[in-house]
Short mmCIF file of C-alpha atoms and ligand atoms in Angstrom, two decimals:
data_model
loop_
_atom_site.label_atom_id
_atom_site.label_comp_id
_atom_site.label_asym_id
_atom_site.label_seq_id
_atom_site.Cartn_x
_atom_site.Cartn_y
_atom_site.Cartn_z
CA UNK A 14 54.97 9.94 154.28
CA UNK A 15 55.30 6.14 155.77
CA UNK A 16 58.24 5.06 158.08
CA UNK A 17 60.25 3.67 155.17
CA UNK A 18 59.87 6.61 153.19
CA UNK A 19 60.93 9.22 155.61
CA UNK A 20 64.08 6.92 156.49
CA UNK A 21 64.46 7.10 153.08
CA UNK A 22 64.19 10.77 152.38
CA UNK A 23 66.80 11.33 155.60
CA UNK A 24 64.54 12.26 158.93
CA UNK A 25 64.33 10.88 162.00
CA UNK A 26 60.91 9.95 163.85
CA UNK A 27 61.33 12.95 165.76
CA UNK A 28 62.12 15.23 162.94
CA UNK A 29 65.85 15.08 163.28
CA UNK A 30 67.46 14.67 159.64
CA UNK A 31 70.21 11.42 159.29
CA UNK A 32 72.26 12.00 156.21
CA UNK A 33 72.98 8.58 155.87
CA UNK A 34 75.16 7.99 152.83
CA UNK A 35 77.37 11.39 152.07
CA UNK A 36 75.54 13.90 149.21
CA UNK A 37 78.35 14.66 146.78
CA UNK A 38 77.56 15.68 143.35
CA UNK A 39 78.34 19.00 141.49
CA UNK A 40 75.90 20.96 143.39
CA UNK A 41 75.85 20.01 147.10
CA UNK A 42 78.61 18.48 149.45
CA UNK A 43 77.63 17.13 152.86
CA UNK A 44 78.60 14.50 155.11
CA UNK A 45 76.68 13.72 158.26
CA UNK A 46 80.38 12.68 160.03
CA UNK A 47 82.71 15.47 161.39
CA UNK A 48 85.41 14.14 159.85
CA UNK A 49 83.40 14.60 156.44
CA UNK A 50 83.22 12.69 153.69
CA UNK A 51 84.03 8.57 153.50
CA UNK A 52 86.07 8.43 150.73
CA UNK A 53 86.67 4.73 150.71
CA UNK A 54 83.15 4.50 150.24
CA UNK A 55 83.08 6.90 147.55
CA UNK A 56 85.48 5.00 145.47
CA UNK A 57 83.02 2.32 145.85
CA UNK A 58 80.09 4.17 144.90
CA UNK A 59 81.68 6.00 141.98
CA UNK A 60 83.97 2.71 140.86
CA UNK A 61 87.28 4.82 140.65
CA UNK A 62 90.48 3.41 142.00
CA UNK A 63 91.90 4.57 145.03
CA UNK A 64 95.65 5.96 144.46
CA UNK A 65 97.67 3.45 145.81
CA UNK A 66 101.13 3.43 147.13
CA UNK A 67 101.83 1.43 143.70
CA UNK A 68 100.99 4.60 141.69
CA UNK A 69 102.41 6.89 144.01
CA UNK A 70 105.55 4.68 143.29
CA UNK A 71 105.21 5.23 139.56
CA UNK A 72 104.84 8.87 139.46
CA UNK A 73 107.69 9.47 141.68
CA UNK A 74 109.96 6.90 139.47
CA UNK A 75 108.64 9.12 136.39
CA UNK A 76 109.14 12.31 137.94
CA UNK A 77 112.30 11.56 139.51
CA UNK A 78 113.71 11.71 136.37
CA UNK A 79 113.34 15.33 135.57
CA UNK A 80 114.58 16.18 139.37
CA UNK A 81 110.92 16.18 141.23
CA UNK A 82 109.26 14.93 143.91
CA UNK A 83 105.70 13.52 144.05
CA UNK A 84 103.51 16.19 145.11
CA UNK A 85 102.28 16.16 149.03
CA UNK A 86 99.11 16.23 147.80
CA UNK A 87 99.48 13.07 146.06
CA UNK A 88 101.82 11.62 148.65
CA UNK A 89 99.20 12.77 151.64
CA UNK A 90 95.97 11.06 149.80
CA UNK A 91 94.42 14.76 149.22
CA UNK A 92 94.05 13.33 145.48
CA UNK A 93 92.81 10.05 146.65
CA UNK A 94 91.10 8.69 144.10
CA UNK A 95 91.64 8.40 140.17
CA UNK A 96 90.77 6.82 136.58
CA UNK A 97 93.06 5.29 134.24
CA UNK A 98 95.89 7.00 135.85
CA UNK A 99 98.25 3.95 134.52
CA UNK A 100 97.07 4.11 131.14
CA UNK A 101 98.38 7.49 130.92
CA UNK A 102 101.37 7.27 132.79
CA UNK A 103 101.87 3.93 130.13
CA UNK A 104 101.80 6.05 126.83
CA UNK A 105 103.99 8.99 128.57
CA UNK A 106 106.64 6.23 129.07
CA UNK A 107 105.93 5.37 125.37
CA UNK A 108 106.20 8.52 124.32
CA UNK A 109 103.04 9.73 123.83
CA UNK A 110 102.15 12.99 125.94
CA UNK A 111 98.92 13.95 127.31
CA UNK A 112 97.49 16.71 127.88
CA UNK A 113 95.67 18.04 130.83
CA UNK A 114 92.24 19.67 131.28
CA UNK A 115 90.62 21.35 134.37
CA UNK A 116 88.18 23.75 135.17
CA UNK A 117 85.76 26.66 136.95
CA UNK A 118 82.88 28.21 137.20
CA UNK A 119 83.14 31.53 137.34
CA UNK A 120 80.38 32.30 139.96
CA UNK A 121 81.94 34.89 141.92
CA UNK A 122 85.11 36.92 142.48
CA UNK A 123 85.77 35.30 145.64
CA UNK A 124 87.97 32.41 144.75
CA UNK A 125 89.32 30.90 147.98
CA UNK A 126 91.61 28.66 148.93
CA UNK A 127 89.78 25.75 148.56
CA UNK A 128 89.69 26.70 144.65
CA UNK A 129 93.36 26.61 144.60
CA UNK A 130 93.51 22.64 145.09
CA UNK A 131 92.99 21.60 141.14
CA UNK A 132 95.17 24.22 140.21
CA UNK A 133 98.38 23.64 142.48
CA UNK A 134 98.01 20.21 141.36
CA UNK A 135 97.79 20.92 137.21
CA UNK A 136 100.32 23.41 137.23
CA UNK A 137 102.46 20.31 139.48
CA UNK A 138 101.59 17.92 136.65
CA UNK A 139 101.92 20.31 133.91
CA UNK A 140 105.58 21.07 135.37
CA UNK A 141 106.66 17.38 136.25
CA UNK A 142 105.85 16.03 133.12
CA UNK A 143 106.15 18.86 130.80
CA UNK A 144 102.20 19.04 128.54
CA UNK A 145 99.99 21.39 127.84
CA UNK A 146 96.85 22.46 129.88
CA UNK A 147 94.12 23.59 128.91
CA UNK A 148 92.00 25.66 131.53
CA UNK A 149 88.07 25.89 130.60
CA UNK A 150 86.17 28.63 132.76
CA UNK A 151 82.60 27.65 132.36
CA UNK A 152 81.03 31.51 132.60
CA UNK A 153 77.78 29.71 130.12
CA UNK A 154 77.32 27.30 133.40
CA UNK A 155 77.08 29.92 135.35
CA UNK A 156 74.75 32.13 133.29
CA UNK A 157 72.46 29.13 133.51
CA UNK A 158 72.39 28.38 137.20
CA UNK A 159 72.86 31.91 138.88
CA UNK A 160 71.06 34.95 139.03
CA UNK A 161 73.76 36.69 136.32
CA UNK A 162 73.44 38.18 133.29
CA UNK A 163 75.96 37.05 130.42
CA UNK A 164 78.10 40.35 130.65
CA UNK A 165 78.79 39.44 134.23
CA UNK A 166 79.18 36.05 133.85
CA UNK A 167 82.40 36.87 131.17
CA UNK A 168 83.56 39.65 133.27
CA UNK A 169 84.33 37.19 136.21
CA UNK A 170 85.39 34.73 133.73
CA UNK A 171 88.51 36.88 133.20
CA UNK A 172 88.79 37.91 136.55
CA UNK A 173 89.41 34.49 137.85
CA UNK A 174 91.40 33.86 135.16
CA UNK A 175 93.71 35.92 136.39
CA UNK A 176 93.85 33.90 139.61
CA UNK A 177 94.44 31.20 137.75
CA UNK A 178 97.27 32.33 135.94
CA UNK A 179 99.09 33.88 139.29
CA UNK A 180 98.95 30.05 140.13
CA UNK A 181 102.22 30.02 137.79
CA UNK A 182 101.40 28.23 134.91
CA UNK A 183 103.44 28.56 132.12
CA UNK A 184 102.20 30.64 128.83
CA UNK A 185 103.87 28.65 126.53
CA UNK A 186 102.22 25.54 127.19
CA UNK A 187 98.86 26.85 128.63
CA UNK A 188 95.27 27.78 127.32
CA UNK A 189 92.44 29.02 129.23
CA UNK A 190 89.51 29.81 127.73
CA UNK A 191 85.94 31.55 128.66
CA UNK A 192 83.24 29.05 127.02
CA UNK A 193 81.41 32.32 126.12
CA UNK A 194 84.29 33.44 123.57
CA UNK A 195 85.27 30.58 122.51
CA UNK A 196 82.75 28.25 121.25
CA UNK A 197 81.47 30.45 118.90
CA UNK A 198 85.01 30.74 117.46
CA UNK A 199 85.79 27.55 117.11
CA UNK A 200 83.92 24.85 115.17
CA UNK A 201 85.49 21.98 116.17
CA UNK A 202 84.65 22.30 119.46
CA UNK A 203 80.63 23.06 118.58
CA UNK A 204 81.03 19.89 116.40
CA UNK A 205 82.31 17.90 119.27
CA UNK A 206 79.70 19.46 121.96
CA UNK A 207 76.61 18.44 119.27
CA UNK A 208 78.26 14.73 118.79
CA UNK A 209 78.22 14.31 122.81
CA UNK A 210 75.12 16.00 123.03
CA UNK A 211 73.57 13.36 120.42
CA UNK A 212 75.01 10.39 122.57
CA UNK A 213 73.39 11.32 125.62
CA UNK A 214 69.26 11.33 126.30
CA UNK A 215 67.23 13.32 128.18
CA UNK A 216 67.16 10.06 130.59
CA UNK A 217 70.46 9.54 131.03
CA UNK A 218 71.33 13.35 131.68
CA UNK A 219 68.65 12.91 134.45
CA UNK A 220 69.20 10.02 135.77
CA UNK A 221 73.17 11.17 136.25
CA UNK A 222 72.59 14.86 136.92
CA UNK A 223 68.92 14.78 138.72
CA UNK A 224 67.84 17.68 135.99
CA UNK A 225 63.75 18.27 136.63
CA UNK A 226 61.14 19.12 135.10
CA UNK A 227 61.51 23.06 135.64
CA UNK A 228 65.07 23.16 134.79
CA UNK A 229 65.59 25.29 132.05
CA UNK A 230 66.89 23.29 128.71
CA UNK A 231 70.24 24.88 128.67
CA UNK A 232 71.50 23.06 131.84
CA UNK A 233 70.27 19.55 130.22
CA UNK A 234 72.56 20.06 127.62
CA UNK A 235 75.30 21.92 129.61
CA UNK A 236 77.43 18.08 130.58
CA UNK A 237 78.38 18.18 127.35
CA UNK A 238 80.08 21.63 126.84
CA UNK A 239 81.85 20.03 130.30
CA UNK A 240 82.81 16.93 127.98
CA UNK A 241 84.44 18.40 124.47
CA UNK A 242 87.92 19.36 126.55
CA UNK A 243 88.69 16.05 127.05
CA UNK A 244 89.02 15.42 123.25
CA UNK A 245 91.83 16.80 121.73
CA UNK A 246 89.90 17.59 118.63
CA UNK A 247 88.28 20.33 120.54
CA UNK A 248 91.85 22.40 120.51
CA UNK A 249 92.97 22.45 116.47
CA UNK A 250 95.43 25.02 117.54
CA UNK A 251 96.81 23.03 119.90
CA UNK A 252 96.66 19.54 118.74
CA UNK A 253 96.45 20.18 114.96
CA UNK A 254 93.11 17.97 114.50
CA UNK A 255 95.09 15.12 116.36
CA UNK A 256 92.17 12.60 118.09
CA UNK A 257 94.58 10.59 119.67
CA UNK A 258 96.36 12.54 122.56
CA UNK A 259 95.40 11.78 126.12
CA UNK A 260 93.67 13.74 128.25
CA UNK A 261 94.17 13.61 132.07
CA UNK A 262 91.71 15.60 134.16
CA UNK A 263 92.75 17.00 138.10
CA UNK A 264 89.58 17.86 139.71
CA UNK A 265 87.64 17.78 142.89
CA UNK A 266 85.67 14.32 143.59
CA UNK A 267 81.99 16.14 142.88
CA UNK A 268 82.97 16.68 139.05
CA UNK A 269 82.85 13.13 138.10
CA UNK A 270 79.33 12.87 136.85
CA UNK A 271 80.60 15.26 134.07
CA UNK A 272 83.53 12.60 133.51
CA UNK A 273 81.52 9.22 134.02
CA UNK A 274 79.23 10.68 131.14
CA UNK A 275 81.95 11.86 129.12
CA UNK A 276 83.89 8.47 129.23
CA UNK A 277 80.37 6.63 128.23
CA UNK A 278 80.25 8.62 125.12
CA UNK A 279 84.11 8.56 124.31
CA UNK A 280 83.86 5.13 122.85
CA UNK A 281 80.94 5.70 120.66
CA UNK A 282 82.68 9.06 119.46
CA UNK A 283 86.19 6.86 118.97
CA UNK A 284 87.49 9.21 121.26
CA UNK A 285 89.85 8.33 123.81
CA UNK A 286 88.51 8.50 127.59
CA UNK A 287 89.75 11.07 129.44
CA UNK A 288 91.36 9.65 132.67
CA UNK A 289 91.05 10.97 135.88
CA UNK A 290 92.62 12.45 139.20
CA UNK A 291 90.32 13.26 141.88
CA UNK A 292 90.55 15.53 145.07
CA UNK A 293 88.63 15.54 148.56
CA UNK A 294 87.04 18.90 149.33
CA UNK A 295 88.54 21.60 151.24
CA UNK A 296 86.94 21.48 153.93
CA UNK A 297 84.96 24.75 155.41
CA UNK A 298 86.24 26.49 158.37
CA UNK A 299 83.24 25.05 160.68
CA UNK A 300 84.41 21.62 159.80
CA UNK A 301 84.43 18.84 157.26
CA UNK A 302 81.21 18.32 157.06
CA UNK A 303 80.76 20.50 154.12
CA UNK A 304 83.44 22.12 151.77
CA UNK A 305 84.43 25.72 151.68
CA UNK A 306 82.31 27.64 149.83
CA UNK A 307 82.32 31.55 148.32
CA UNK A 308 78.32 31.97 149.26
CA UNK A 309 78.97 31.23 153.25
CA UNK A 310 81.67 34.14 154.08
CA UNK A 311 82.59 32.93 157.48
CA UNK A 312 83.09 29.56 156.15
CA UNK A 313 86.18 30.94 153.50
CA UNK A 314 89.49 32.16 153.42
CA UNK A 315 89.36 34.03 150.29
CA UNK A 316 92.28 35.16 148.34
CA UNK A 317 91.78 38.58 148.74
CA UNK A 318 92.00 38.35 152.45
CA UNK A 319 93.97 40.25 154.42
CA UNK A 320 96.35 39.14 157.03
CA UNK A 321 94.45 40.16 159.72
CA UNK A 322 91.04 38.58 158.03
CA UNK A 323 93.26 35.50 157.54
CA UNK A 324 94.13 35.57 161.31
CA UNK A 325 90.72 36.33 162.54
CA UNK A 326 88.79 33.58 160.65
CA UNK A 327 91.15 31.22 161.64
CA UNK A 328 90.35 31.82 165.59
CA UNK A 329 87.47 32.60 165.39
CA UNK A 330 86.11 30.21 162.80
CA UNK A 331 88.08 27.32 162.33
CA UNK A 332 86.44 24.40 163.78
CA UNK A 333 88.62 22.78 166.76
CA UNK A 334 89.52 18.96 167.63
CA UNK A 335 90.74 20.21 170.84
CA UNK A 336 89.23 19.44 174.08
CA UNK A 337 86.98 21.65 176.30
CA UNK A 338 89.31 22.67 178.93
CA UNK A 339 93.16 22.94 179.00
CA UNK A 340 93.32 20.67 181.42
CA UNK A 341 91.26 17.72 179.15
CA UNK A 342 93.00 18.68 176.43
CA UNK A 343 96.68 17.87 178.33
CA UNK A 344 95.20 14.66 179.32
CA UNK A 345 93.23 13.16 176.58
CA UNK A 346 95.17 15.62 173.50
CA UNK A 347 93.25 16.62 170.70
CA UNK A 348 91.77 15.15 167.31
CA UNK A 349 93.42 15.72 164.60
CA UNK A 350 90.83 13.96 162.37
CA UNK A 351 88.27 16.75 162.86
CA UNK A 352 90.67 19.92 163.65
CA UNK A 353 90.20 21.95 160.25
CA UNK A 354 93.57 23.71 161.29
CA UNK A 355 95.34 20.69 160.97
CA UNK A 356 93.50 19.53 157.57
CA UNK A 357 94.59 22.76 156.00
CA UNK A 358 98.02 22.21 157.04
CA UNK A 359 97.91 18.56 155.45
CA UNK A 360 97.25 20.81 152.54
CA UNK A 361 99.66 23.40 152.81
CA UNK A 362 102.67 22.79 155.09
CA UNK A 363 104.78 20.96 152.85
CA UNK A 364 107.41 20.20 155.73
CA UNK A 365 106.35 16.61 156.59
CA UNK A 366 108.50 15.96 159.47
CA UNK A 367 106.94 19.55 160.83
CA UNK A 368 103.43 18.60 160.20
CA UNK A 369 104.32 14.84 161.37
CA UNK A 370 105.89 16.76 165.09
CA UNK A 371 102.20 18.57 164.77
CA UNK A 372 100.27 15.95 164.90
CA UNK A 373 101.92 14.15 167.90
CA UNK A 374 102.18 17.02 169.76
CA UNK A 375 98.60 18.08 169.19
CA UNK A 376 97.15 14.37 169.88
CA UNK A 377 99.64 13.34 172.59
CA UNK A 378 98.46 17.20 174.07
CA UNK A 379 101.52 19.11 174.43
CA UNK A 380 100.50 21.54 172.10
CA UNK A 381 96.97 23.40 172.66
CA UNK A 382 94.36 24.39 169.66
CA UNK A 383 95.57 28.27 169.93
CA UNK A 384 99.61 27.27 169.05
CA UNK A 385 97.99 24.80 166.63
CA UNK A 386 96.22 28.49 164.52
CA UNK A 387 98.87 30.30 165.40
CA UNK A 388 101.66 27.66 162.92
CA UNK A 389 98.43 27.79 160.32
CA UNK A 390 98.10 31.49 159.97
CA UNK A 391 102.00 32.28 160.13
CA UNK A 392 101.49 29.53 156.62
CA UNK A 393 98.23 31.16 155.27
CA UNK A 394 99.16 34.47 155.13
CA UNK A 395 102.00 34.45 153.21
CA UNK A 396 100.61 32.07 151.01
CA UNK A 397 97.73 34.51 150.71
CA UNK A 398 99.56 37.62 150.38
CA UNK A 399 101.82 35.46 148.04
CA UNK A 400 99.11 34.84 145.46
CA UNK A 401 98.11 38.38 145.80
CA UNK A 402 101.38 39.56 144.52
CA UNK A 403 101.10 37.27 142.02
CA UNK A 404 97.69 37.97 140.74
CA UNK A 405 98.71 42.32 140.26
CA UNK A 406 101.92 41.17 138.36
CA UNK A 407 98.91 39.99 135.82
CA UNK A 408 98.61 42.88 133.27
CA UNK A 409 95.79 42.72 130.50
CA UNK A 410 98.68 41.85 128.02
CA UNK A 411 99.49 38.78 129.72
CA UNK A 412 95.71 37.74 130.78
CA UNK A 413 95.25 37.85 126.85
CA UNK A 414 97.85 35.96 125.84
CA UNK A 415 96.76 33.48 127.90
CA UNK A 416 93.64 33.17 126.91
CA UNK A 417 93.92 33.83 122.84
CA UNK A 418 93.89 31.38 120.67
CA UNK A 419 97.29 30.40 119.30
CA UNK A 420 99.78 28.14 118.91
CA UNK A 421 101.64 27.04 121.37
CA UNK A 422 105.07 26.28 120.89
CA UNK A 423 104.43 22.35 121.89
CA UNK A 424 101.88 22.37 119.05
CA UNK A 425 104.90 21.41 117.30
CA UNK A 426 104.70 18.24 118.79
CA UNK A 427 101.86 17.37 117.40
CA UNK A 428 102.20 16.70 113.90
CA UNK A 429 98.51 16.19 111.71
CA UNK A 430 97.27 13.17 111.52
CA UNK A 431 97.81 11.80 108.05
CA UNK A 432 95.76 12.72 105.63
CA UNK A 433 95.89 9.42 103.66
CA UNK A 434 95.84 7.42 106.50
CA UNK A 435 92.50 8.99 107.19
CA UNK A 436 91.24 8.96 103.94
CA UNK A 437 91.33 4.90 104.17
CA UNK A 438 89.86 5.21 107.03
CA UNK A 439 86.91 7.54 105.75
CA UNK A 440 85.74 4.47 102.62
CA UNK A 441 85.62 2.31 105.70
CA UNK A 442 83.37 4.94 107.64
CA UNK A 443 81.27 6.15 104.84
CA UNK A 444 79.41 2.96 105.57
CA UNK A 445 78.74 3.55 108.93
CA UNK A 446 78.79 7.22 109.18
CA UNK A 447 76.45 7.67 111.95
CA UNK A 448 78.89 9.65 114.36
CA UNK A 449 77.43 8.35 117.84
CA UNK A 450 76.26 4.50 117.94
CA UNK A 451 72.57 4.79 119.02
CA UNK A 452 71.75 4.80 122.70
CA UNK A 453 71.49 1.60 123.19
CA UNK A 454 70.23 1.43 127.52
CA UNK A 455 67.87 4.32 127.71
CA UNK A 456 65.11 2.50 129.15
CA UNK A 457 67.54 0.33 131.65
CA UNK A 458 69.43 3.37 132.71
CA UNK A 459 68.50 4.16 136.03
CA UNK A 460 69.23 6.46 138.48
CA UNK A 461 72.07 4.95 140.04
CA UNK A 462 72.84 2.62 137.25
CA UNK A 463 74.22 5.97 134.82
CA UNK A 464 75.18 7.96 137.61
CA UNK A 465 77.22 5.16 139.68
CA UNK A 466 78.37 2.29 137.91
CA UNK A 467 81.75 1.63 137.62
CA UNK A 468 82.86 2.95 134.11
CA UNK A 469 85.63 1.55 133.36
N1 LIG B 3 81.83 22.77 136.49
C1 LIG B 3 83.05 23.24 137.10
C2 LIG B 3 82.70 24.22 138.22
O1 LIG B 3 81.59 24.62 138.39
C3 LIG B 3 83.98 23.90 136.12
C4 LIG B 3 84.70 22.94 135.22
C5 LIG B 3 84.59 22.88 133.86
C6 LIG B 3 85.66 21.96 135.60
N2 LIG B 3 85.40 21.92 133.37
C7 LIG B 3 86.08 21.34 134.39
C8 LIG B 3 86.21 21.58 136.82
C9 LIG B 3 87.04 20.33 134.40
C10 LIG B 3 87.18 20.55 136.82
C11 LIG B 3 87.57 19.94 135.61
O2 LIG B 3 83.59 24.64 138.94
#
């Protein structure tokens, strides 16, 4: 390997690795700084817009109106970054809903807290403006990428749905679905997976995803089974064939390649983009450098903690801004920057002139790294035994009436689209019935082009 190239590939002279520009894509999180990722940069690389106070401003006029506050972790910049957020927030003031879509993969049991993050914030949304969600747990990913067979894969599908629903979100207005059920009973949502499927080359997926040669042909064609949520088509007993509601999507940062190549398409399709609202990572208990994760134990607070697990990760665990010796630590205070304790109560202490007092008190010194756990697990462990609580009140009954498909009382909303309206429309199509324009960049797609040019 020359000079060049090893800089290139991330090591040192003397073997050291230097992680240069933050990894983030749907497989691997990690930032060589210990205050993790650069988000500003990320908005950069991706071509998202950051959420500003200008938007902030917007949601809180719109929400203000039905008695709610913006939601910390709007207000706090833990969803930082977004797509077309003023698009949607235009046709809600015109009176035209969206809907909202978000996601899992069902790899283990073990959901933790960081898993919570997208869901707080739909069921927020799905509250404060008053749509429907749809939830898709992605059980086929999983098959594909882990060591799982398909009966396991469903099983924890429905397990974590459960989770999912103890996160409150309301039945009437609410579908989550296992992809494993559900795409074999519903055509419309096959027939929107093949049209994405036929926009997309072997190329592209590559160039945005980084598939290789030995990856197994079901994952290059997985990004679009990620993709047909964010058309309403895909729900006919929701949406009643409608193609023209929005679609927001909440979701952690490392989930936009799905989005980037599902807004490409969306045009093509004469879809609608789906428009975006994106969240840092929760970080893992030995700092920010990575995100929490269910395969690293001692880097996760998992749900089914107990108090005293909560309690004993936390000190033992949780990475510390605080200085070296009490005495430092008086003098010079600690950093709040790097202290995972006080990231996860950015997250979760909703008090802000509390977690305001914090942060003086813990920079300035006055308070020490040991009072600064103690106020985080007195907050975790309720919330944990909370969601516990929760999660038993969910009996089979209500687990399937989540997650059959039905109408939902909003369906009513929705009216079908007219059928002589679209029967003009169909003489003009019949012409030009292909359903996806041909690729038309294959060959100039390249690596970075697909996966980091701004879409707009
Ligand atoms: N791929 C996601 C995961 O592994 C699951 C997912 C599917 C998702 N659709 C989504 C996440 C939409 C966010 C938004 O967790």
């Amino acid at each position: 390997m020359t000079e060049q190239n090893k800089l290139e590939n991330g090591i040192k002279e003397n073997g050291e690795s230097v992680v240069e520009e933050d990894i983030v894509n749907p497989w691997e999180v990690q930032s060589s700084s210990s205050k993790g990722v650069d988000y500003d940069k990320l908005i950069k690389r991706f071509g998202s817009s950051k959420v500003d106070q200008t938007l902030i401003d917007r949601i809180e006029q719109i929400t203000s109106k039905s008695g709610r506050k913006v939601h910390h972790f709007i207000k706090r910049g833990l969803f930082f970054s977004h797509r077309e957020m003023h698009r949607i927030l235009d046709l809600y003031e015109q009176g035209k809903p969206f809907y909202l879509y978000t996601g899992r993969g069902p790899s283990s049991q073990a959901m933790h807290l960081g898993h919570l993050i997208p869901f707080i914030m739909t069921r927020y949304l799905q509250e404060a403006f008053d749509v429907p969600v749809v939830v898709q747990l992605t059980d086929d990913e999983k098959f594909l990428w882990k060591d799982l067979t398909l009966e396991e894969c469903y099983e924890l599908s429905k397990e974590n749905a459960k989770d999912i629903i103890a996160c409150g979100f309301d039945p009437d207005k609410t579908f989550i679905f296992s992809d494993l059920d559900y795409i074999g009973s519903c055509k419309d949502f096959y027939w929107n997976m093949k049209r994405v499927e036929k926009c997309v080359t072997f190329n592209q997926a590559r160039g945005i995803f980084g598939f290789g040669d030995s990856d197994c042909i079901g994952k290059i064609s997985f990004p679009a089974i990620q993709a047909a949520p964010s058309f309403s088509t895909s729900f006919p007993h929701i949406f009643n064939g409608r193609k023209d509601i929005p679609c927001l999507i909440p979701c952690a940062i490392d989930q936009d390649p799905y989005f980037r190549m599902t807004r490409d398409v969306a045009p093509r399709l004469k879809f609608q983009k789906p428009a975006l609202l994106h969240s840092v990572f929760f970080p893992a208990l030995q700092g920010a450098q990575t995100k929490m994760s269910s395969s690293d134990p001692t880097s996760s607070i998992f749900l089914t903690d107990t108090p005293n697990q909560v309690k004993n990760k936390i000190n033992r665990y949780a990475f510390s801004g605080g200085r070296d010796t009490i005495e430092e630590h008086r003098q010079h205070g600690g950093d709040c920057e790097v202290d995972v304790s006080y990231q996860y109560l950015k997250f979760f202490l909703e008090d802000n002139e509390r977690l305001e007092q914090i942060r003086e008190d813990y920079s300035s010194g006055k308070m020490l790294t040991g009072e600064l756990k103690k106020e985080l697990i007195s907050i975790l462990q309720p919330l944990v035994a909370t969601h516990q609580e929760e999660r038993k009140k969910v009996t089979p009954e209500i687990l399937q009436q989540f997650m059959s498909i039905r109408k939902l009382p909003c369906s009513d909303k929705y009216p079908p689209p007219d059928p002589t309206a679209s029967s003009g429309k169909k003489k003009k199509k019949k012409k030009n019935k292909v359903e996806c324009a041909k690729d038309n960049g294959d060959a100039v797609v390249s690596k970075t082009a697909a996966a980091e040019a701004p879409t707009t």
